[in-house]
Structure formats: structure tokens, C-alpha cells
Amino acid sequence: MMNRFWMATALAALMATPAVSETFRWASTTDPQTMDPHAVSSTPVLGFLNNVYEGLVRRGRDMSIEPALATAWEPLPEGAGWRFTLREGVTFHDGAAFTAEDVRFSYERAASEQSDVRSWFAPVTDLVVVDEYTIDILTRSPQPIFPDSIANWMIMDSGWAEANGAAGVARDAENFATLNANGTGAFRLVSRQPDLETILEPFEGWWGEVEHNITRAIFTPIQNDATAVAALLSGEIDMINPVPVQDADRIDAGDGVLVLRGIETRVIMLGFAHDHETLQNGAPNPFRDVQVRGAVAQAVNVDAILQTIMRGSAEPASQLVPPSARGFSTAQDTRPVLDPDAARAALAEAGYPDGFEFTLSCTNDRYINDEAVCQAIVGMLAQVGLRATLEAGPVSNYWPELRAGNFDMYLLGWSPGTFDAEHPLRFLVHTAGESLGTWNFGGYSNPRIDALLPMIQSEIDEDARQAMLDEAAAIVQDDMVYVPLYVEPLLWGVRNGVTLTQRPDNFFILRWVSVD
Amino acid sequence: MFSYILRRIAQSVLVLFVVGLVAFAMFRFVGDPVETMLGQERTVEDIERLRENLGLNDPFFVQYANFLLRAAQGDLGISYRQGRPVAEIIAERLPATLELAAVSGAFALILGIVLGIFTAIRRNGFAANAIMTLSLIGVSLPTFLIGILLIYLFAVELSWLPSFGRGEVVQLGGWSTGFLTQSGLVALILPAITLGLYQMTLIMRLVRSEMLEVMRQDYIRFARARGLSQRAIHFRHALKNTLVPVITVTGLQLGSIIAFAIITETVFQWPGVGLLFINAIQFVDIPVMAAYLMLISVMFVGINLAVDLLYVAIDPRLRS
């Protein structure tokens, strides 16, 4: 009798414990190469580490800047820099207290020569510790969007880094911070097996308000799209990023899984060899003529590309940044209209009534369906007499080829790291040089743009800044420096019951996940 | 005899050197590692400094010589992608590949011999014909497709087996094994079939034709005339003589099982050296590519050397 009673109690106790385990498993094609937040500036690394480390500021669900390790910030008088007030009572995962010294240490580490994020600190001259919870970041010139540009600058515990010999960033030697992490983020790194499995667990001592209900999060890289889709369908994985465009509808039709669609920040565009005398085939270079570049814009049917190749998942782009970005020019929000007849007429007027032959360079493993998009463009251009030969190759060879000038027209995707319209001007449009215009392969050069850029960078007044960005956007459009095509989609597959936020920079933030 | 062995070893070493040289000459065409290592906001100065630090400005034979010098001291360099010692990474990943190769090799050998004998003995039976027809699939379908089909059938539709990964592994010293856990063993099934199917059909067809050949020999006829049982004829006399070429081919195929594992490992996200190599190519991770290619060529050369030496042991005519 007593036995039976105990058994019943035990059974009841067993049933009372929740049956659902809140272990969350997710997969992506790329493993973050390192756990060191200053060693590699790439989306997989920064996106992953945003769960473990934190910056002074962070981006919210809509990419807006919000307080993180700093509770407030204000510009110093006369544009000398910014003052940040640090959050008190924050501890790192190992229990060490967060102070201004850690910020100072992380600045020195991130701005060092070996760091891959040092460009964020290019305008910075010094970081001054005012008191334990106040710092001043001094800049060469006024920096209106400085807080935006350091949203991914993550703070590392100075004591931990020094004790483990990880005070510096190393690319050609082993470093403790490559496999281990000690941040202040909502999740702490429990185990790290590169390319295999990385396990995170909620950090009990996190300062913020917990919105998720995960007890354990396991990340596995799955490189092959088809395998990742199979793992999602079979229930072994709760979320995959990305879902191949062509599989999205099929997954949606399946039981228990769905596709979340969003828009990324990456604009896909066509670039031209502006400063080449001749094409690759030796003929004079027609792309020097703005009419010819305009004809290309009128000949490419972006809507058709989005309908067929992107299956309706992307949005047309009019500028080098998506509409959601800061500094987007609403005044210049029109794309060239599809008009093959006008394109033919423009070509005839430019002296090419029969068109001409050239090569279109393209990646085949970098952007979503990049090669298929290029093939479609070749067909569309052929209709107005522009006979392109497609040269598609892997991205590892692509940038060296472009840098060497071996192209006539090329496909490029650009994601503005600061989420601001100034970013593409700095890297894609400014005259090519040591640190500016480093991705301006075509050699476009316009003194007005070169004059506008430093003014935009240091203009504190919002309206004056926007006016200059509008002017720059108009120049880029009028000169047909690039032909923006579309903004890439975000396609994530989840099993039913998982709610999360797709941030446009393709960062997956675990603290916005809930599972039932 | 001794000079023969010495000569073969010298030839093997020469082959290794040439493989390394060709590999290093080709790395330049894979792409520029610096482009993939640095983020989009890099400056020209960053690119130049990193290239200099990594020794990428040296001619390829100098890079090769440096690699050999360091490799001779047991240092295979630091992976560009992971920033960790290559030797450590390969040691982590090799057990996965070797276990998969061993299981699929065993699967191919055992099933290949059994089915080969069966189809040879019942050469006109319905089942034997069906097996022969089906075996065409094993030869003609690409590994990639077979893997995906198996995943969809057994992981997605039936939910019997996992679609990716190695399951739970147990660390034994420096060796991670999947043989000791249930999930580890279950995870081996689909990749092993995918990887071994081609070899299995190859061995099966080889055993079958050899067996048919042997069955026509006079001594089998005499054995029949002596009134031996079918069983004794098939297994004691015929099979034994069939196995010599089978062992040769199997030995040589073992190397290619490890090399073919690249595709199977990619499909099943199997964390072995093949997947590591694919990642290395995409990232232009030269130290990992170099180490992998050297490892594979050492393996191939070693197996060939062993086979050659076995011949000497088996065939007295080579010893004179």
C-alpha cells in the first residue's frame, strides 16, 4: 500500500517536470572561424559573437542603436569625440567586474595592427578613462555616426585576456581567445569544437532582462544546403540559415516547418570598368560612356529576375544601400525604368547601333543564386545588342581578378557595415586609394564625391548631412557609377513553435528566440 | 630483394616530393587567401602586411621549401581559417574519416564477396539477375545523389537515421570514436553505405567474373569428377583462387575510399579530413590544403608500397 503511494507520487513528480526541453539547435552554412571578436570582421563571426560579447551600444530588432554596456553617450564639445557612461554592476562570464579599464583594453586590442576591425577606429586618436564608469573617445574630426559604427565592437575582459596570453590579436599563431570567450553577453560559451559544434548556455548573471526561454543552444555548421533542409525537415535542427531560395516554397508546404522571409542589407549591383582604355577583348571600352551604362540599366529587367530566380523574395534597389539604412536618400528613390527600346536608342546615339561584345564577371558561390542572376542578365542584355560572355568563378579567385582589373562589367554585393549610406560612398565610390575606395575596382573618380565624403563624415547636423548624402546619391545615379539591382532576401527555416527576429544584417540573436 | 625494397622506397619518396611541388605550384590558382582572411574594411596596407607575414610574396618553391623544412620538424603551420595548428586540426578530424573508411571498406568487402559468390553460383537465377541490374545503380549514380536520396528516405521520410554528423563520440586518448555509443553507430550507417556502394559493386562484379572464370578451370572439373560436395568446390577451391585479385584491388581501393570520402563527408556533414579539405579550398587555407594533400599522398604511396612488397612475398618469381 505504502509502496503504491510512493510510486504514484514519484510518477506525479515525473509528469510535473516539463516534457519540453528548451535546447535550441540551429545550423548555418559557415562556422564562425574564431571566437575572438577582434580577429575577423565577417558576418558569421560578428553575428555569432554578439550573443556572447557585448559592445558599448548594440542594435535592436530594427537595427536602431540602443544602450548596452554604455547607458548613455553624448558628443564632446566642438566635435572632439564622444563621452560614454558605462553601465555599473555588470560582470563578465567568469565573474570579473566590468569597468572602464576593460573598455580601454578592448580599444587597444581592437585598434591594434593585427586586428581586423581596426578600421572602426581610424578616426580615433585616443581613449581616455575619466573615471571607473566614464570614458572619452577622442576623434580627429567630428564623428556624428561614431556610436553606430562601433555597434559590433565587443568588450573583452582585460584580466582574463592577459592571464591567458590573449592580450593581442594573432593571425599567424595560436591564441587562447580563438577557442575561448569571456564576454558580458546573455549567453556564455560552454564548449567549442570548430566546424563541429558550439554550445552556449544562458549567463545567469546577465544584466539585461531575459526575453528568451532557451536553456541550452547548440550550433552546428551544415555546409550542404540539401542536408541542412533535410535536418530541419527531420526535426534534428530547429532553425537553419539560409534556406535555398528554390526550396523555400517546398519547406513552407511541409508540415511543422516554415520559412521566415526578410530583407537583408546587401545590395546586389553591376559595376563597370570606368577607367579602362580597352575591353578585355582589345576593343575600345564603351562603358566609359554614361549613355552606355544607362542603356545597361534600362535593359536589365530586375522584376523578372526577382520573380523567377529569387522567387519573389527580394526587393528592387535604387541606391547602394537598402531603404532601411540610415541616410538613405528618399529623394532619389527611383530605379531606371525597364525600356529596351530606349536602351537600343541610347546605344545607337553613343555610336554602337549594333551593340558590342564584352565579358561579364560574376561569382558563383558568394551571393544567393549569383550565377543564375548573371545568366539572366546576359540574356537581357543580348536583347539590346550587348553581347556578354559570362565568366563565373568562385569568390576566392574573384576579388584578386577584379583587383587586377581583369573585367569589363561585374557583379558586386555590398552590405554597409555601419548600416549608413556613407559606407558604400567610402569604399565603392570614392577615388581608389590606400584606405578609401578600396572596393572601387572600376576606378570611378569624381572630385565632388571625394570632397563630399569627408564633409559627410564630420557633419553633426542631421539635415545638412542628409542633404549631402542626397547630392552624392544623385551623382551616383546620374553617372550610373553602379547599376543597383536588388536587396538580397533573408530566408530562414524554422520548425513551428520557434519565434525569433530576423535582423537585416543577418545576425541571429539568441536572446530574441523563444521555443515552445 | 633488399635492393628492390630500397629502390621502391626511394621512388615513393620522390613521388611525395613531386606531389608537394605540384600542389604548391597550383595553390596560386585557387585564389588569394588574404582576400578571404580580411574583412571588407581592410586597407591596402593591411593586405600587404598580412601577405608579407604569411610569406605569400615568396615564389612557390620557396614557400614549398619552407613548408618542408617546418614539416620535417613536425610543424605543419597554422590554419588561415581557424588560426590553430594544422597538425592539431588534422589529428582531431582524422579519426572520423578513418572510422568511416574502415566501416564502408568492411561493408564493401563483405557484402561484395558474398553477393559476388551468390551471383556467380546462381548466375541464371532471378535474384542474381536482379542484383546485377541493381548493381548498375551503384556504379552509375554519383555519390552525392545516393547520399541525398538515402537522407531523404531514412532521415526525413522514415526518421530512422540521422541526416548529418557523427552522433556522440567518446574520447579515447587522442582518438574520438563513434563506435562506442549508439548514436555514433547509427550515424555511421548512411555515410558508410554511400561511400562503400561503389566499391561494393566493384568487388561484387570482380568476384563474380573471377569466380565464373575459375569455375571453368580444369581443376574444378576434376574436383567435381572426384565427387566433392558443391560447398567444398565453391568455397574451398574456387573462392580461394578468386580472392588474390580481389585483395589487390581492395588494397588499392582503400586509398580511394579515403579520397572519395570528400563528397560523402560534405553530404553528411561528417567531420573528417575530407570536409576539412573542402573548407580549406573554399577559404584558400594553404597550410591545411598542403597538409591534407601530403597526408593523402603518403597514404597512397604507402599502400602501393605495401602492395608491392606483398607481391614480393607472395610471388617467388619477383625475388630472383
XYZ file of N, CA and C in Angstrom, chain A residues 286-431:
438
model
N 33.478 50.853 -74.292
C 32.260 51.675 -74.392
C 31.707 52.069 -73.024
N 32.085 51.351 -71.957
C 31.500 51.630 -70.647
C 32.000 52.939 -70.040
N 32.951 53.574 -70.709
C 33.365 54.909 -70.255
C 32.256 55.914 -70.480
N 31.344 55.556 -71.387
C 30.267 56.458 -71.779
C 29.047 56.233 -70.874
N 28.589 57.302 -70.229
C 27.468 57.164 -69.298
C 26.195 56.696 -70.006
N 26.066 57.028 -71.302
C 24.884 56.579 -72.052
C 24.845 55.058 -72.153
N 26.028 54.466 -72.338
C 26.107 53.009 -72.448
C 25.740 52.368 -71.106
N 26.256 52.949 -70.029
C 25.937 52.412 -68.698
C 24.443 52.546 -68.419
N 23.885 53.672 -68.866
C 22.441 53.878 -68.707
C 21.647 52.846 -69.499
N 22.141 52.512 -70.678
C 21.459 51.514 -71.508
C 21.434 50.170 -70.798
N 22.518 49.844 -70.106
C 22.566 48.589 -69.349
C 21.454 48.601 -68.294
N 21.341 49.733 -67.587
C 20.327 49.833 -66.538
C 18.922 49.673 -67.104
N 18.703 50.228 -68.307
C 17.361 50.144 -68.899
C 17.065 48.766 -69.468
N 18.129 48.013 -69.751
C 17.933 46.714 -70.409
C 17.711 45.580 -69.420
N 18.151 45.766 -68.171
C 18.051 44.665 -67.205
C 16.682 44.696 -66.525
N 15.971 43.609 -66.676
C 14.632 43.504 -66.108
C 14.728 42.936 -64.682
N 14.863 43.832 -63.724
C 15.064 43.401 -62.341
C 13.839 42.644 -61.811
N 12.653 43.120 -62.191
C 11.441 42.446 -61.705
C 11.400 40.986 -62.132
N 11.823 40.747 -63.388
C 11.822 39.370 -63.876
C 12.824 38.521 -63.098
N 13.988 39.093 -62.792
C 14.990 38.354 -62.017
C 14.426 38.003 -60.638
N 13.759 38.974 -60.024
C 13.225 38.737 -58.689
C 12.106 37.692 -58.715
N 11.282 37.755 -59.778
C 10.177 36.800 -59.877
C 10.662 35.378 -60.099
N 11.588 35.229 -61.057
C 11.962 33.872 -61.452
C 13.096 33.322 -60.602
N 14.196 34.051 -60.509
C 15.371 33.480 -59.842
C 15.269 33.618 -58.329
N 14.725 34.735 -57.857
C 14.597 34.929 -56.418
C 13.222 34.518 -55.903
N 12.375 34.054 -56.789
C 11.022 33.586 -56.422
C 10.287 34.579 -55.531
N 10.408 35.841 -55.912
C 9.650 36.867 -55.193
C 10.160 37.209 -53.804
N 11.395 36.791 -53.481
C 11.866 37.002 -52.110
C 12.771 38.216 -51.919
N 13.069 38.972 -52.944
C 13.967 40.118 -52.779
C 13.261 41.395 -53.191
N 13.928 42.550 -52.973
C 13.314 43.830 -53.331
C 14.221 44.595 -54.277
N 13.642 45.300 -55.258
C 14.479 46.081 -56.166
C 15.222 47.175 -55.394
N 16.406 47.551 -55.877
C 17.192 48.577 -55.186
C 17.405 49.764 -56.110
N 17.356 50.962 -55.529
C 17.582 52.157 -56.318
C 18.921 52.794 -55.981
N 19.447 52.459 -54.808
C 20.706 53.051 -54.362
C 21.643 51.967 -53.873
N 22.809 52.391 -53.392
C 23.806 51.430 -52.945
C 23.518 50.913 -51.538
N 22.518 51.489 -50.879
C 22.083 50.972 -49.576
C 20.583 50.685 -49.638
N 20.097 49.768 -48.787
C 18.667 49.479 -48.780
C 17.895 50.633 -48.133
N 16.594 50.719 -48.409
C 15.783 51.823 -47.888
C 15.804 51.926 -46.364
N 16.056 50.830 -45.680
C 16.025 50.866 -44.218
C 17.281 51.495 -43.619
N 18.321 51.669 -44.435
C 19.585 52.166 -43.893
C 19.497 53.636 -43.523
N 20.311 54.022 -42.554
C 20.405 55.422 -42.168
C 21.015 56.207 -43.334
N 20.452 57.381 -43.614
C 20.995 58.220 -44.680
C 20.519 57.832 -46.066
N 19.600 56.866 -46.161
C 19.027 56.519 -47.461
C 18.344 57.755 -48.025
N 18.509 57.969 -49.319
C 18.001 59.195 -49.914
C 16.601 58.975 -50.479
N 15.588 59.432 -49.730
C 14.214 59.238 -50.230
C 13.981 60.060 -51.493
N 14.767 61.138 -51.649
C 14.609 61.973 -52.842
C 15.055 61.238 -54.105
N 15.900 60.237 -53.947
C 16.462 59.553 -55.125
C 15.961 58.121 -55.215
N 14.748 57.886 -54.745
C 14.267 56.515 -54.626
C 13.597 55.996 -55.894
N 14.151 56.275 -57.047
C 13.593 55.673 -58.263
C 14.691 54.951 -59.025
N 14.344 53.779 -59.490
C 15.286 52.995 -60.314
C 15.060 53.383 -61.772
N 16.041 53.156 -62.641
C 15.816 53.315 -64.080
C 14.696 52.366 -64.514
N 13.821 52.860 -65.386
C 12.686 52.058 -65.836
C 13.151 51.087 -66.911
N 12.575 49.879 -66.894
C 12.902 48.905 -67.934
C 12.399 49.426 -69.284
N 13.299 49.582 -70.244
C 12.906 50.115 -71.545
C 13.936 49.715 -72.600
N 13.804 48.493 -73.137
C 14.800 48.008 -74.112
C 14.911 48.918 -75.340
N 13.791 49.491 -75.773
C 13.846 50.355 -76.960
C 14.707 51.582 -76.691
N 14.466 52.196 -75.528
C 15.270 53.362 -75.172
C 16.740 52.976 -75.043
N 16.989 51.760 -74.523
C 18.376 51.296 -74.381
C 19.034 51.191 -75.753
N 18.294 50.603 -76.703
C 18.838 50.473 -78.070
C 19.120 51.851 -78.658
N 18.178 52.766 -78.454
C 18.349 54.113 -78.996
C 19.567 54.786 -78.371
N 19.725 54.602 -77.050
C 20.862 55.221 -76.371
C 22.176 54.649 -76.890
N 22.186 53.346 -77.131
C 23.400 52.722 -77.656
C 23.730 53.258 -79.046
N 22.662 53.423 -79.868
C 22.876 53.934 -81.224
C 23.449 55.350 -81.155
N 22.891 56.133 -80.238
C 23.336 57.512 -80.107
C 24.795 57.572 -79.628
N 25.163 56.593 -78.783
C 26.531 56.561 -78.275
C 27.506 56.016 -79.320
N 26.959 55.579 -80.467
C 27.844 55.082 -81.527
C 27.945 53.575 -81.596
N 26.989 52.881 -80.959
C 27.012 51.412 -81.006
C 25.650 50.881 -81.463
N 25.263 51.213 -82.701
C 23.943 50.770 -83.167
C 23.840 49.241 -83.209
N 24.967 48.557 -83.397
C 24.916 47.097 -83.438
C 25.373 46.474 -82.127
N 25.503 47.280 -81.105
C 25.961 46.764 -79.828
C 27.442 46.411 -79.884
N 27.881 45.618 -78.901
C 29.290 45.204 -78.861
C 29.424 43.990 -77.956
N 30.621 43.395 -77.978
C 30.869 42.211 -77.166
C 31.759 42.560 -75.982
N 31.498 41.926 -74.864
C 32.318 42.163 -73.664
C 32.138 40.985 -72.716
N 32.869 40.995 -71.606
C 32.712 39.923 -70.626
C 32.026 40.447 -69.368
N 31.175 39.599 -68.806
C 30.531 39.901 -67.525
C 31.135 38.963 -66.489
N 31.812 39.514 -65.495
C 32.421 38.685 -64.447
C 31.437 38.522 -63.300
N 31.467 37.349 -62.718
C 30.431 37.021 -61.753
C 30.936 35.954 -60.798
N 30.474 35.980 -59.561
C 30.810 34.898 -58.630
C 29.801 33.771 -58.816
N 30.172 32.588 -58.362
C 29.176 31.510 -58.383
C 29.003 30.865 -57.007
N 29.593 31.468 -55.978
C 29.424 30.888 -54.644
C 29.369 31.957 -53.548
N 29.053 33.206 -53.936
C 29.114 34.268 -52.950
C 27.728 34.773 -52.561
N 26.915 35.099 -53.556
C 25.595 35.668 -53.285
C 24.528 34.639 -53.644
N 23.303 34.919 -53.231
C 22.222 33.979 -53.488
C 22.000 33.857 -54.998
N 22.110 32.658 -55.519
C 21.886 32.369 -56.945
C 22.638 33.326 -57.874
N 23.844 33.698 -57.484
C 24.569 34.718 -58.247
C 24.785 34.356 -59.720
N 25.168 33.098 -59.971
C 25.451 32.737 -61.361
C 24.175 32.762 -62.205
N 23.085 32.296 -61.629
C 21.814 32.296 -62.373
C 21.391 33.728 -62.694
N 21.598 34.634 -61.748
C 21.256 36.044 -61.982
C 22.086 36.581 -63.147
N 23.375 36.253 -63.155
C 24.239 36.743 -64.235
C 23.825 36.163 -65.576
N 23.445 34.896 -65.580
C 22.995 34.294 -66.840
C 21.766 35.013 -67.369
N 20.862 35.331 -66.462
C 19.656 36.050 -66.876
C 20.028 37.428 -67.432
N 20.978 38.092 -66.777
C 21.389 39.420 -67.231
C 22.005 39.337 -68.622
N 22.813 38.294 -68.869
C 23.411 38.113 -70.197
C 22.311 38.047 -71.249
N 21.257 37.275 -70.957
C 20.149 37.150 -71.907
C 19.434 38.471 -72.133
N 19.214 39.221 -71.046
C 18.503 40.500 -71.157
C 19.324 41.515 -71.939
N 20.624 41.543 -71.701
C 21.479 42.495 -72.400
C 21.569 42.152 -73.884
N 21.510 40.848 -74.198
C 21.610 40.434 -75.597
C 20.457 41.000 -76.414
N 19.309 41.219 -75.741
C 18.139 41.732 -76.461
C 18.332 43.157 -76.958
N 19.266 43.900 -76.366
C 19.521 45.250 -76.866
C 20.846 45.296 -77.629
N 21.429 44.128 -77.870
C 22.645 44.084 -78.675
C 23.931 44.049 -77.878
N 23.812 44.007 -76.536
C 25.016 43.920 -75.711
C 25.319 42.440 -75.495
N 26.336 41.963 -76.220
C 26.606 40.521 -76.210
C 27.687 40.209 -75.168
N 27.230 39.747 -74.036
C 28.152 39.488 -72.919
C 28.561 38.025 -72.894
N 29.830 37.774 -72.592
C 30.294 36.426 -72.311
C 30.409 36.332 -70.800
N 29.757 35.325 -70.231
C 29.755 35.213 -68.778
C 31.004 34.492 -68.303
N 31.687 35.104 -67.336
C 32.816 34.439 -66.692
C 32.493 34.336 -65.220
N 32.047 33.145 -64.810
C 31.666 32.958 -63.416
C 32.695 32.092 -62.720
N 33.045 32.449 -61.501
C 34.040 31.664 -60.769
C 33.856 31.809 -59.284
N 34.577 31.000 -58.506
C 34.479 31.080 -57.055
C 35.037 32.390 -56.513
N 34.525 32.806 -55.392
C 34.871 34.118 -54.840
C 36.341 34.207 -54.440
N 36.946 33.060 -54.108
C 38.349 33.108 -53.679
C 39.251 33.632 -54.794
N 38.813 33.446 -56.043
C 39.588 33.966 -57.170
C 39.054 35.288 -57.691
N 37.850 35.632 -57.270
C 37.122 36.755 -57.882
C 37.753 38.098 -57.544
N 37.937 38.351 -56.243
C 38.475 39.658 -55.843
C 39.880 39.891 -56.414
N 40.776 38.880 -56.362
C 42.088 39.120 -56.992
C 41.972 39.500 -58.469
N 41.043 38.837 -59.188
C 40.865 39.154 -60.611
C 40.366 40.589 -60.787
N 39.385 40.979 -59.973
C 38.847 42.343 -60.086
C 39.920 43.359 -59.719
N 40.656 43.045 -58.655
C 41.699 43.954 -58.217
C 42.749 44.136 -59.306
N 42.989 43.057 -60.077
C 43.979 43.123 -61.157
C 43.392 43.797 -62.399
N 42.102 44.152 -62.357
C 41.492 44.852 -63.481
C 41.056 43.951 -64.627
N 40.943 42.648 -64.373
C 40.550 41.723 -65.446
C 39.034 41.585 -65.539
N 38.378 42.654 -65.980
C 36.912 42.611 -66.108
C 36.456 43.768 -66.992
N 35.233 43.650 -67.518
C 34.598 44.767 -68.218
C 33.416 45.265 -67.396
N 32.604 44.291 -66.970
C 31.432 44.582 -66.156
C 31.381 43.466 -65.126
N 30.939 43.749 -63.907
C 30.986 42.707 -62.887
C 29.835 42.842 -61.903
N 29.570 41.739 -61.237
C 28.522 41.705 -60.226
C 29.160 41.936 -58.856
N 28.508 42.753 -58.039
C 29.054 43.032 -56.712
C 27.905 43.118 -55.713
N 28.139 42.608 -54.524
C 27.162 42.774 -53.449
C 27.801 43.602 -52.350
N 27.073 44.523 -51.770
C 27.658 45.344 -50.716
C 26.717 45.475 -49.540
N 27.239 45.146 -48.379
C 26.469 45.240 -47.161
C 27.118 46.334 -46.311
N 26.432 47.432 -46.050
C 27.074 48.526 -45.327
C 27.297 48.175 -43.865
N 28.562 48.048 -43.479
C 28.892 47.626 -42.115
C 28.332 48.548 -41.049
N 28.251 49.857 -41.347
C 27.732 50.808 -40.364
C 26.232 51.002 -40.513
N 25.638 50.347 -41.521
C 24.220 50.498 -41.831
C 23.902 51.950 -42.150
N 24.842 52.609 -42.811
C 24.687 54.027 -43.131
C 25.107 54.250 -44.579
N 24.467 55.219 -45.236
C 24.708 55.471 -46.656
C 26.124 55.981 -46.933
N 26.805 56.431 -45.891
C 28.182 56.898 -46.076
C 29.107 55.739 -46.437
N 28.774 54.544 -45.925
C 29.665 53.378 -46.049
C 30.011 53.022 -47.500
N 29.005 52.808 -48.373
C 29.372 52.493 -49.760
C 30.082 53.646 -50.471
N 29.770 54.893 -50.097
C 30.481 56.020 -50.720
C 31.973 55.907 -50.413
N 32.261 55.536 -49.161
C 33.644 55.463 -48.726
C 34.411 54.366 -49.472
N 33.767 53.206 -49.646
C 34.505 52.065 -50.186
C 34.286 51.833 -51.674
N 33.134 52.204 -52.211
C 32.823 51.853 -53.595
C 32.919 53.023 -54.558
N 32.746 54.262 -54.074
C 32.589 55.387 -54.986
C 33.766 56.367 -54.911
N 34.308 56.569 -53.726
C 35.444 57.477 -53.574
C 36.602 56.995 -54.455
N 37.403 57.933 -54.965
C 38.555 57.571 -55.782
C 39.412 56.533 -55.057
